[in-house]
Structures are given as C-alpha cells and as structure tokens.
PDB file of C-alpha atoms in Angstrom:
ATOM      1  CA  MET A  16      -3.934 137.544  40.816  1.00 96.00           C
ATOM      2  CA  ARG A  17      -7.651 138.439  41.191  1.00 98.00           C
ATOM      3  CA  ILE A  18      -9.196 138.706  37.739  1.00 98.00           C
ATOM      4  CA  VAL A  19     -12.525 139.878  36.364  1.00 98.00           C
ATOM      5  CA  LEU A  20     -13.537 138.705  32.884  1.00 98.00           C
ATOM      6  CA  VAL A  21     -15.728 141.101  30.940  1.00 98.00           C
ATOM      7  CA  GLY A  22     -17.184 138.912  28.217  1.00 96.00           C
ATOM      8  CA  ALA A  23     -18.151 135.263  27.906  1.00 96.00           C
ATOM      9  CA  GLY A  24     -17.476 134.415  24.275  1.00 95.00           C
ATOM     10  CA  ASN A  25     -14.932 132.110  22.655  1.00 96.00           C
ATOM     11  CA  LEU A  26     -11.807 134.034  23.657  1.00 96.00           C
ATOM     12  CA  ALA A  27     -13.073 134.886  27.135  1.00 97.00           C
ATOM     13  CA  THR A  28     -13.878 131.226  27.766  1.00 97.00           C
ATOM     14  CA  ARG A  29     -10.475 129.868  26.753  1.00 97.00           C
ATOM     15  CA  LEU A  30      -8.631 132.765  28.417  1.00 97.00           C
ATOM     16  CA  GLY A  31     -10.582 132.249  31.626  1.00 97.00           C
ATOM     17  CA  VAL A  32      -9.757 128.541  31.680  1.00 97.00           C
ATOM     18  CA  ALA A  33      -6.083 129.274  31.002  1.00 97.00           C
ATOM     19  CA  ALA A  34      -5.995 131.897  33.768  1.00 97.00           C
ATOM     20  CA  LYS A  35      -7.560 129.485  36.249  1.00 97.00           C
ATOM     21  CA  ASP A  36      -5.155 126.705  35.217  1.00 96.00           C
ATOM     22  CA  ALA A  37      -2.265 129.126  35.769  1.00 97.00           C
ATOM     23  CA  GLY A  38      -3.358 129.628  39.378  1.00 97.00           C
ATOM     24  CA  HIS A  39      -5.173 132.942  39.082  1.00 98.00           C
ATOM     25  CA  ASP A  40      -8.420 133.633  40.914  1.00 97.00           C
ATOM     26  CA  VAL A  41     -11.105 134.502  38.374  1.00 98.00           C
ATOM     27  CA  VAL A  42     -13.581 136.114  40.729  1.00 98.00           C
ATOM     28  CA  GLN A  43     -16.313 137.226  38.321  1.00 98.00           C
ATOM     29  CA  VAL A  44     -17.551 136.899  34.764  1.00 98.00           C
ATOM     30  CA  TYR A  45     -19.744 139.499  33.080  1.00 97.00           C
ATOM     31  CA  SER A  46     -21.998 139.102  30.056  1.00 96.00           C
ATOM     32  CA  ARG A  47     -25.154 140.925  29.068  1.00 94.00           C
ATOM     33  CA  THR A  48     -26.612 137.489  28.302  1.00 94.00           C
ATOM     34  CA  GLU A  49     -27.544 135.650  31.494  1.00 95.00           C
ATOM     35  CA  GLN A  50     -27.063 132.183  30.015  1.00 96.00           C
ATOM     36  CA  SER A  51     -23.598 132.997  28.654  1.00 96.00           C
ATOM     37  CA  ALA A  52     -22.481 134.488  31.957  1.00 96.00           C
ATOM     38  CA  ALA A  53     -23.863 131.558  33.936  1.00 97.00           C
ATOM     39  CA  THR A  54     -22.262 128.953  31.670  1.00 97.00           C
ATOM     40  CA  LEU A  55     -18.793 130.458  31.929  1.00 97.00           C
ATOM     41  CA  GLY A  56     -19.222 131.230  35.618  1.00 97.00           C
ATOM     42  CA  THR A  57     -20.008 127.567  36.253  1.00 97.00           C
ATOM     43  CA  LEU A  58     -17.022 126.444  34.203  1.00 97.00           C
ATOM     44  CA  LEU A  59     -14.661 128.728  36.131  1.00 97.00           C
ATOM     45  CA  GLY A  60     -16.344 128.339  39.514  1.00 97.00           C
ATOM     46  CA  CYS A  61     -16.959 132.054  39.944  1.00 97.00           C
ATOM     47  CA  GLU A  62     -19.786 134.552  40.207  1.00 97.00           C
ATOM     48  CA  ALA A  63     -21.636 135.446  37.008  1.00 97.00           C
ATOM     49  CA  VAL A  64     -23.175 138.909  36.606  1.00 97.00           C
ATOM     50  CA  THR A  65     -25.153 140.656  33.880  1.00 96.00           C
ATOM     51  CA  HIS A  66     -24.663 144.287  34.925  1.00 95.00           C
ATOM     52  CA  VAL A  67     -21.303 146.074  34.933  1.00 94.00           C
ATOM     53  CA  GLU A  68     -22.267 147.822  38.158  1.00 93.00           C
ATOM     54  CA  GLN A  69     -22.224 144.435  39.903  1.00 95.00           C
ATOM     55  CA  LEU A  70     -18.506 143.926  39.272  1.00 97.00           C
ATOM     56  CA  VAL A  71     -16.137 144.074  42.228  1.00 97.00           C
ATOM     57  CA  ALA A  72     -13.924 147.145  42.534  1.00 96.00           C
ATOM     58  CA  ASP A  73     -10.794 145.456  43.914  1.00 96.00           C
ATOM     59  CA  ALA A  74      -9.622 143.041  41.194  1.00 97.00           C
ATOM     60  CA  ASP A  75      -5.983 143.180  40.130  1.00 98.00           C
ATOM     61  CA  LEU A  76      -6.836 142.907  36.448  1.00 98.00           C
ATOM     62  CA  TYR A  77      -9.973 143.538  34.410  1.00 98.00           C
ATOM     63  CA  ILE A  78      -9.891 141.727  31.060  1.00 98.00           C
ATOM     64  CA  VAL A  79     -12.325 143.036  28.451  1.00 97.00           C
ATOM     65  CA  ALA A  80     -12.984 140.403  25.768  1.00 96.00           C
ATOM     66  CA  LEU A  81     -15.881 141.870  23.801  1.00 94.00           C
ATOM     67  CA  LYS A  82     -16.690 142.873  20.237  1.00 89.00           C
ATOM     68  CA  ASP A  83     -15.155 146.234  19.338  1.00 88.00           C
ATOM     69  CA  ALA A  84     -18.431 148.174  19.450  1.00 86.00           C
ATOM     70  CA  ALA A  85     -19.447 146.636  22.774  1.00 90.00           C
ATOM     71  CA  LEU A  86     -15.990 147.367  24.189  1.00 91.00           C
ATOM     72  CA  CYS A  87     -16.391 151.089  23.633  1.00 90.00           C
ATOM     73  CA  ASP A  88     -19.918 151.074  25.041  1.00 91.00           C
ATOM     74  CA  VAL A  89     -19.021 149.317  28.289  1.00 94.00           C
ATOM     75  CA  LEU A  90     -15.868 151.229  29.262  1.00 95.00           C
ATOM     76  CA  PRO A  91     -17.402 154.279  31.005  1.00 95.00           C
ATOM     77  CA  ALA A  92     -19.464 152.176  33.428  1.00 95.00           C
ATOM     78  CA  LEU A  93     -16.742 149.507  33.784  1.00 96.00           C
ATOM     79  CA  CYS A  94     -13.980 151.913  34.761  1.00 96.00           C
ATOM     80  CA  LYS A  95     -16.081 154.177  36.976  1.00 95.00           C
ATOM     81  CA  GLY A  96     -14.985 153.718  40.580  1.00 95.00           C
ATOM     82  CA  ARG A  97     -12.175 151.429  39.436  1.00 96.00           C
ATOM     83  CA  GLU A  98     -10.041 154.035  37.659  1.00 95.00           C
ATOM     84  CA  ASN A  99      -6.830 153.050  39.456  1.00 96.00           C
ATOM     85  CA  ARG A 100      -7.076 149.351  38.635  1.00 98.00           C
ATOM     86  CA  VAL A 101      -5.423 147.754  35.603  1.00 98.00           C
ATOM     87  CA  PHE A 102      -7.542 147.170  32.505  1.00 98.00           C
ATOM     88  CA  VAL A 103      -6.736 145.337  29.272  1.00 98.00           C
ATOM     89  CA  HIS A 104      -8.625 144.487  26.140  1.00 97.00           C
ATOM     90  CA  THR A 105      -7.955 141.517  23.878  1.00 97.00           C
ATOM     91  CA  ALA A 106      -8.837 143.002  20.479  1.00 94.00           C
ATOM     92  CA  GLY A 107      -6.481 142.890  17.531  1.00 93.00           C
ATOM     93  CA  SER A 108      -7.786 145.996  15.808  1.00 92.00           C
ATOM     94  CA  MET A 109      -8.529 148.363  18.709  1.00 94.00           C
ATOM     95  CA  PRO A 110      -5.860 150.783  19.977  1.00 96.00           C
ATOM     96  CA  MET A 111      -4.734 150.674  23.574  1.00 96.00           C
ATOM     97  CA  GLU A 112      -5.802 154.306  23.891  1.00 96.00           C
ATOM     98  CA  VAL A 113      -9.479 153.322  23.910  1.00 96.00           C
ATOM     99  CA  PHE A 114      -9.071 153.297  27.703  1.00 97.00           C
ATOM    100  CA  GLN A 115      -7.723 156.859  27.781  1.00 96.00           C
ATOM    101  CA  GLY A 116      -9.900 159.129  29.894  1.00 95.00           C
ATOM    102  CA  HIS A 117     -11.540 156.142  31.582  1.00 96.00           C
ATOM    103  CA  ALA A 118      -8.677 154.435  33.429  1.00 97.00           C
ATOM    104  CA  SER A 119      -5.196 155.329  34.676  1.00 97.00           C
ATOM    105  CA  HIS A 120      -3.455 151.996  34.026  1.00 98.00           C
ATOM    106  CA  TYR A 121      -4.270 149.994  30.937  1.00 98.00           C
ATOM    107  CA  GLY A 122      -3.004 147.954  28.041  1.00 98.00           C
ATOM    108  CA  VAL A 123      -3.583 145.030  25.716  1.00 98.00           C
ATOM    109  CA  VAL A 124      -3.271 141.253  25.962  1.00 98.00           C
ATOM    110  CA  TYR A 125      -3.792 139.867  22.446  1.00 97.00           C
ATOM    111  CA  PRO A 126      -3.490 136.077  22.105  1.00 97.00           C
ATOM    112  CA  MET A 127      -3.142 135.419  18.374  1.00 96.00           C
ATOM    113  CA  GLN A 128      -5.114 132.239  17.906  1.00 96.00           C
ATOM    114  CA  THR A 129      -8.546 131.111  16.799  1.00 94.00           C
ATOM    115  CA  PHE A 130     -10.734 130.103  19.736  1.00 95.00           C
ATOM    116  CA  SER A 131     -13.893 128.061  20.202  1.00 94.00           C
ATOM    117  CA  LYS A 132     -15.660 127.552  23.513  1.00 93.00           C
ATOM    118  CA  ALA A 133     -15.749 123.779  23.242  1.00 89.00           C
ATOM    119  CA  ARG A 134     -12.179 123.268  22.054  1.00 92.00           C
ATOM    120  CA  ASN A 135      -9.290 123.385  24.520  1.00 92.00           C
ATOM    121  CA  VAL A 136      -5.997 124.940  23.438  1.00 92.00           C
ATOM    122  CA  ASP A 137      -2.445 124.860  24.720  1.00 93.00           C
ATOM    123  CA  PHE A 138      -2.115 128.478  25.792  1.00 94.00           C
ATOM    124  CA  ALA A 139       1.578 128.042  26.564  1.00 95.00           C
ATOM    125  CA  ALA A 140       2.283 127.729  22.831  1.00 95.00           C
ATOM    126  CA  ILE A 141       0.144 130.693  21.737  1.00 97.00           C
ATOM    127  CA  PRO A 142       1.932 133.959  20.857  1.00 97.00           C
ATOM    128  CA  VAL A 143       0.588 136.651  23.189  1.00 98.00           C
ATOM    129  CA  PHE A 144       1.185 140.268  22.179  1.00 98.00           C
ATOM    130  CA  VAL A 145       1.129 142.844  24.958  1.00 98.00           C
ATOM    131  CA  GLU A 146       1.159 146.598  25.382  1.00 98.00           C
ATOM    132  CA  TRP A 147       0.870 148.934  28.375  1.00 98.00           C
ATOM    133  CA  ASN A 148       0.672 152.642  29.096  1.00 98.00           C
ATOM    134  CA  ASP A 149       2.734 152.875  32.304  1.00 98.00           C
ATOM    135  CA  ALA A 150       4.945 150.968  34.720  1.00 98.00           C
ATOM    136  CA  GLU A 151       2.092 149.783  36.947  1.00 97.00           C
ATOM    137  CA  ALA A 152       0.194 148.344  34.009  1.00 98.00           C
ATOM    138  CA  ARG A 153       3.399 146.759  32.705  1.00 98.00           C
ATOM    139  CA  THR A 154       4.016 144.902  35.970  1.00 98.00           C
ATOM    140  CA  VAL A 155       0.541 143.361  36.042  1.00 98.00           C
ATOM    141  CA  ILE A 156       0.217 142.674  32.312  1.00 98.00           C
ATOM    142  CA  ALA A 157       3.698 141.179  31.901  1.00 98.00           C
ATOM    143  CA  GLU A 158       3.214 138.895  34.904  1.00 98.00           C
ATOM    144  CA  PHE A 159      -0.204 137.748  33.735  1.00 98.00           C
ATOM    145  CA  ALA A 160       0.866 137.097  30.143  1.00 98.00           C
ATOM    146  CA  ALA A 161       4.003 135.219  31.219  1.00 98.00           C
ATOM    147  CA  SER A 162       1.885 132.959  33.433  1.00 98.00           C
ATOM    148  CA  LEU A 163      -0.099 131.858  30.369  1.00 97.00           C
ATOM    149  CA  SER A 164       2.352 131.693  27.479  1.00 97.00           C
ATOM    150  CA  ARG A 165       6.014 131.010  26.691  1.00 96.00           C
ATOM    151  CA  LYS A 166       5.748 133.416  23.755  1.00 97.00           C
ATOM    152  CA  VAL A 167       5.015 136.894  25.095  1.00 98.00           C
ATOM    153  CA  MET A 168       5.999 139.833  22.881  1.00 97.00           C
ATOM    154  CA  PRO A 169       5.468 143.600  23.213  1.00 97.00           C
ATOM    155  CA  LEU A 170       3.709 145.089  20.187  1.00 97.00           C
ATOM    156  CA  ALA A 171       2.368 148.605  19.657  1.00 97.00           C
ATOM    157  CA  SER A 172      -1.235 149.175  18.571  1.00 95.00           C
ATOM    158  CA  ALA A 173      -0.074 150.606  15.227  1.00 95.00           C
ATOM    159  CA  ASP A 174       1.579 147.279  14.357  1.00 97.00           C
ATOM    160  CA  ARG A 175      -0.951 144.991  16.041  1.00 96.00           C
ATOM    161  CA  LYS A 176      -3.697 146.044  13.616  1.00 96.00           C
ATOM    162  CA  TYR A 177      -1.599 144.711  10.729  1.00 97.00           C
ATOM    163  CA  LEU A 178      -0.936 141.498  12.642  1.00 97.00           C
ATOM    164  CA  HIS A 179      -4.685 141.122  13.061  1.00 96.00           C
ATOM    165  CA  LEU A 180      -5.254 141.818   9.367  1.00 96.00           C
ATOM    166  CA  ALA A 181      -2.727 139.140   8.425  1.00 97.00           C
ATOM    167  CA  ALA A 182      -4.456 136.727  10.817  1.00 96.00           C
ATOM    168  CA  VAL A 183      -7.789 137.344   9.065  1.00 96.00           C
ATOM    169  CA  PHE A 184      -6.219 136.234   5.779  1.00 96.00           C
ATOM    170  CA  ALA A 185      -4.349 133.286   7.316  1.00 96.00           C
ATOM    171  CA  CYS A 186      -7.245 131.995   9.408  1.00 96.00           C
ATOM    172  CA  ASN A 187     -10.699 133.421   8.735  1.00 96.00           C
ATOM    173  CA  PHE A 188     -10.475 133.587   4.955  1.00 97.00           C
ATOM    174  CA  VAL A 189      -8.802 130.186   4.742  1.00 97.00           C
ATOM    175  CA  ASN A 190     -11.529 128.681   6.917  1.00 97.00           C
ATOM    176  CA  HIS A 191     -14.144 130.213   4.616  1.00 97.00           C
ATOM    177  CA  CYS A 192     -12.478 128.366   1.737  1.00 97.00           C
ATOM    178  CA  TYR A 193     -12.842 125.171   3.793  1.00 97.00           C
ATOM    179  CA  ALA A 194     -16.564 125.934   4.103  1.00 97.00           C
ATOM    180  CA  VAL A 195     -16.847 126.418   0.327  1.00 97.00           C
ATOM    181  CA  ALA A 196     -15.042 123.110  -0.264  1.00 97.00           C
ATOM    182  CA  ASP A 197     -17.388 121.411   2.203  1.00 97.00           C
ATOM    183  CA  GLU A 198     -20.424 122.791   0.338  1.00 96.00           C
ATOM    184  CA  ILE A 199     -19.125 121.560  -3.030  1.00 96.00           C
ATOM    185  CA  LEU A 200     -18.324 118.107  -1.667  1.00 96.00           C
ATOM    186  CA  ALA A 201     -21.632 117.759   0.186  1.00 96.00           C
ATOM    187  CA  ALA A 202     -23.567 118.655  -2.982  1.00 95.00           C
ATOM    188  CA  HIS A 203     -21.978 115.627  -4.641  1.00 95.00           C
ATOM    189  CA  GLY A 204     -22.224 113.178  -1.749  1.00 97.00           C
ATOM    190  CA  MET A 205     -18.645 113.420  -0.537  1.00 97.00           C
ATOM    191  CA  SER A 206     -17.262 114.076   2.936  1.00 98.00           C
ATOM    192  CA  PHE A 207     -15.056 116.986   3.931  1.00 98.00           C
ATOM    193  CA  ASP A 208     -12.928 114.455   5.844  1.00 97.00           C
ATOM    194  CA  THR A 209     -11.244 113.624   2.537  1.00 97.00           C
ATOM    195  CA  MET A 210      -9.685 117.102   2.600  1.00 97.00           C
ATOM    196  CA  LEU A 211      -8.027 116.741   6.008  1.00 97.00           C
ATOM    197  CA  PRO A 212      -4.734 115.111   4.913  1.00 97.00           C
ATOM    198  CA  LEU A 213      -4.381 117.783   2.216  1.00 97.00           C
ATOM    199  CA  ILE A 214      -5.108 120.560   4.714  1.00 97.00           C
ATOM    200  CA  ASP A 215      -2.642 119.130   7.225  1.00 97.00           C
ATOM    201  CA  GLU A 216       0.153 118.885   4.646  1.00 97.00           C
ATOM    202  CA  THR A 217      -0.541 122.382   3.312  1.00 96.00           C
ATOM    203  CA  ALA A 218      -0.233 123.789   6.827  1.00 95.00           C
ATOM    204  CA  ALA A 219       2.860 121.701   7.569  1.00 96.00           C
ATOM    205  CA  LYS A 220       4.662 122.911   4.437  1.00 96.00           C
ATOM    206  CA  VAL A 221       4.700 126.558   5.519  1.00 95.00           C
ATOM    207  CA  HIS A 222       6.692 125.565   8.599  1.00 95.00           C
ATOM    208  CA  ALA A 223       9.564 124.820   6.217  1.00 96.00           C
ATOM    209  CA  LEU A 224       8.801 126.935   3.130  1.00 95.00           C
ATOM    210  CA  SER A 225       7.551 130.468   2.570  1.00 94.00           C
ATOM    211  CA  PRO A 226       3.868 130.556   1.588  1.00 95.00           C
ATOM    212  CA  ALA A 227       4.829 131.765  -1.885  1.00 93.00           C
ATOM    213  CA  ALA A 228       7.265 128.870  -2.349  1.00 93.00           C
ATOM    214  CA  ALA A 229       4.688 126.358  -1.077  1.00 94.00           C
ATOM    215  CA  GLN A 230       1.978 127.485  -3.522  1.00 95.00           C
ATOM    216  CA  THR A 231       0.872 124.856  -6.062  1.00 95.00           C
ATOM    217  CA  GLY A 232      -2.123 124.313  -8.342  1.00 95.00           C
ATOM    218  CA  PRO A 233      -3.409 125.391 -11.754  1.00 95.00           C
ATOM    219  CA  ALA A 234      -3.450 129.119 -10.944  1.00 95.00           C
ATOM    220  CA  VAL A 235       0.322 129.249 -10.430  1.00 94.00           C
ATOM    221  CA  ARG A 236       1.018 128.289 -14.054  1.00 91.00           C
ATOM    222  CA  TYR A 237      -2.356 129.611 -15.223  1.00 93.00           C
ATOM    223  CA  ASP A 238      -3.465 126.332 -16.762  1.00 95.00           C
ATOM    224  CA  GLU A 239      -6.412 127.672 -18.784  1.00 94.00           C
ATOM    225  CA  ASN A 240      -7.685 124.178 -19.626  1.00 96.00           C
ATOM    226  CA  VAL A 241      -8.090 123.203 -15.952  1.00 96.00           C
ATOM    227  CA  ILE A 242      -9.273 126.648 -14.879  1.00 96.00           C
ATOM    228  CA  GLY A 243     -11.923 126.748 -17.602  1.00 96.00           C
ATOM    229  CA  LYS A 244     -13.281 123.334 -16.645  1.00 96.00           C
ATOM    230  CA  GLN A 245     -13.379 124.189 -12.956  1.00 96.00           C
ATOM    231  CA  ARG A 246     -15.164 127.477 -13.619  1.00 96.00           C
ATOM    232  CA  GLY A 247     -17.808 125.478 -15.494  1.00 96.00           C
ATOM    233  CA  LEU A 248     -18.269 123.195 -12.495  1.00 96.00           C
ATOM    234  CA  LEU A 249     -19.045 126.249 -10.356  1.00 96.00           C
ATOM    235  CA  GLU A 250     -22.053 127.432 -12.369  1.00 93.00           C
ATOM    236  CA  ASP A 251     -24.324 126.289  -9.530  1.00 90.00           C
ATOM    237  CA  PHE A 252     -22.114 128.042  -6.959  1.00 93.00           C
ATOM    238  CA  PRO A 253     -22.022 131.699  -8.106  1.00 94.00           C
ATOM    239  CA  GLU A 254     -20.463 133.053  -4.904  1.00 95.00           C
ATOM    240  CA  ALA A 255     -17.790 130.368  -5.001  1.00 96.00           C
ATOM    241  CA  LEU A 256     -17.119 131.227  -8.655  1.00 96.00           C
ATOM    242  CA  LYS A 257     -16.440 134.857  -7.743  1.00 96.00           C
ATOM    243  CA  LEU A 258     -14.038 133.719  -5.052  1.00 97.00           C
ATOM    244  CA  TYR A 259     -12.398 131.242  -7.450  1.00 96.00           C
ATOM    245  CA  ASP A 260     -11.742 133.990 -10.000  1.00 96.00           C
ATOM    246  CA  VAL A 261     -10.339 136.459  -7.467  1.00 97.00           C
ATOM    247  CA  LEU A 262      -8.046 133.881  -5.865  1.00 97.00           C
ATOM    248  CA  THR A 263      -6.915 132.444  -9.206  1.00 96.00           C
ATOM    249  CA  GLU A 264      -5.902 135.871 -10.451  1.00 96.00           C
ATOM    250  CA  GLY A 265      -4.194 136.746  -7.183  1.00 96.00           C
ATOM    251  CA  ILE A 266      -2.221 133.505  -7.059  1.00 95.00           C
ATOM    252  CA  HIS A 267      -1.108 133.869 -10.679  1.00 95.00           C
ATOM    253  CA  LEU A 268      -0.024 137.492 -10.300  1.00 94.00           C
ATOM    254  CA  LYS A 269       1.992 136.697  -7.178  1.00 92.00           C
ATOM    255  CA  ALA A 270       3.611 133.712  -8.917  1.00 90.00           C
ATOM    256  CA  LYS A 271       4.620 135.929 -11.846  1.00 88.00           C
ATOM    257  CA  LYS A 272       6.354 138.333  -9.460  1.00 86.00           C
ATOM    258  CA  SER A 273       8.275 135.554  -7.705  1.00 76.00           C
TER     259      SER A 273
END
C-alpha cells in the first residue's frame, strides 16, 4: 500500500516505522517544519516535503497525524485534487466527519498508546480503533490496521472521545504524578529510579484486579494523621499540594462508595 504521512511527531514517527515494517511503501512525509520532515523522511527512506501542495495525488492512504487545530487547517489543501483517495486521521477526540465536504472516502485509525519518537513499540500488541464512512474506505482502513496490529476494533467517534478521555486519566495524568514525585525526590537528593518497582507493581496489579480494588494508601481509609503530615511536607510545593488534596478526596470518596 502506498502511504503518505501528514505529520512528523511522536505518533507519526512510530506509525510510519510500523507501516514500513509491515511492508507498506511510505512514499512521502509532510511537516511544516523542515527539520522534522527531513528527520522522519530519512528514517523511513522517503521524500520529505514542507508544503501540502507537494504531496503526490496517487497514494492509497493519506494518514493525518497532526494536532486537532492543525488537522482542520490542512484538510482543504490536502484533499484538493485527491478527493477520491482514502484519508484517515489518528486523533482520539476528533470526529470522523471532519473530512466531510473535503473527501469522499475517509475514516479513523486511532492507536491507543503513548508514543515517543525515540522509543520503539510493539505495534502488534497495541489496540487500534478504526472507523470508516463507506465500503471503499473500509477496505483500505481494515487492511492497513490489520497489517499493524492483532487488536483492531471498530469504534464510532461518539464513543472514541470517551476512550480518549479515559486514556488521558490513565496515562497523561498518571505521568504528571510521576513528574511531581520526581520533583519531590530530586529536591531531597533522591532518584526517581527508586519508584520504578512500585510503579511496575501498581501497573501489574490492574491486570488482575479492578483499579478500585487495587487502590491502597492513606486516602482510602482517610488516615488524617498521615495526610496531615504529608500536607505539611508539601508547603514548598503548592501546586503539588493542590493535586494532593484533590486526589486524596477523590480516592476517599470512591472508596466509600465501594
């Protein structure tokens, strides 16, 4: 399958590598930033361009992996002259219908994972959620997704936005808590590495238990002695204190309902 990647960020990079490894021909990469386009183009062995008008008109699939605002901005020029090709975006929170009026065949390929340019991932194990507007788009999208992952599932835009929201809690917010822990430890000469066994076990537990059942710590039982002492330790970390209070209350309220 001949593929054009519109975007050169974290997701585009890992998706491009996975597509190439699956035997697809990634013919072009687009980014408004010349360095980003060139870097990914070199990695994939394809042409890098910085203007949408430079993209070929005969690819089998155009994959748009951009920020939501940039996605909307680029569609008119991207689809012009290519209206009968198949287009997908990779966003969790954008509806499939963003392509409506610009292209005839379109859909979504949403790999639910956190991506970094420098870190390889096993795409075969990543859940990929797909959607399409017609039979032609379905043929191309289903074939492409199945070539990357063993876990391909149809999901409508109305449900995908809630999946994305849940992923923000499970990944982005959790990682922010890691960053707060790192800041606290660093301020007292300790390494974040000491947290890794705890993090690994916490993640492993929810493979066997529900998150609610796996929850531990002073907030569950609302141990005011421990909570009061820890709040005092956060006097020099006012933003962390706000987060501590919100999470403590949330954990305790959920535990009371269980």
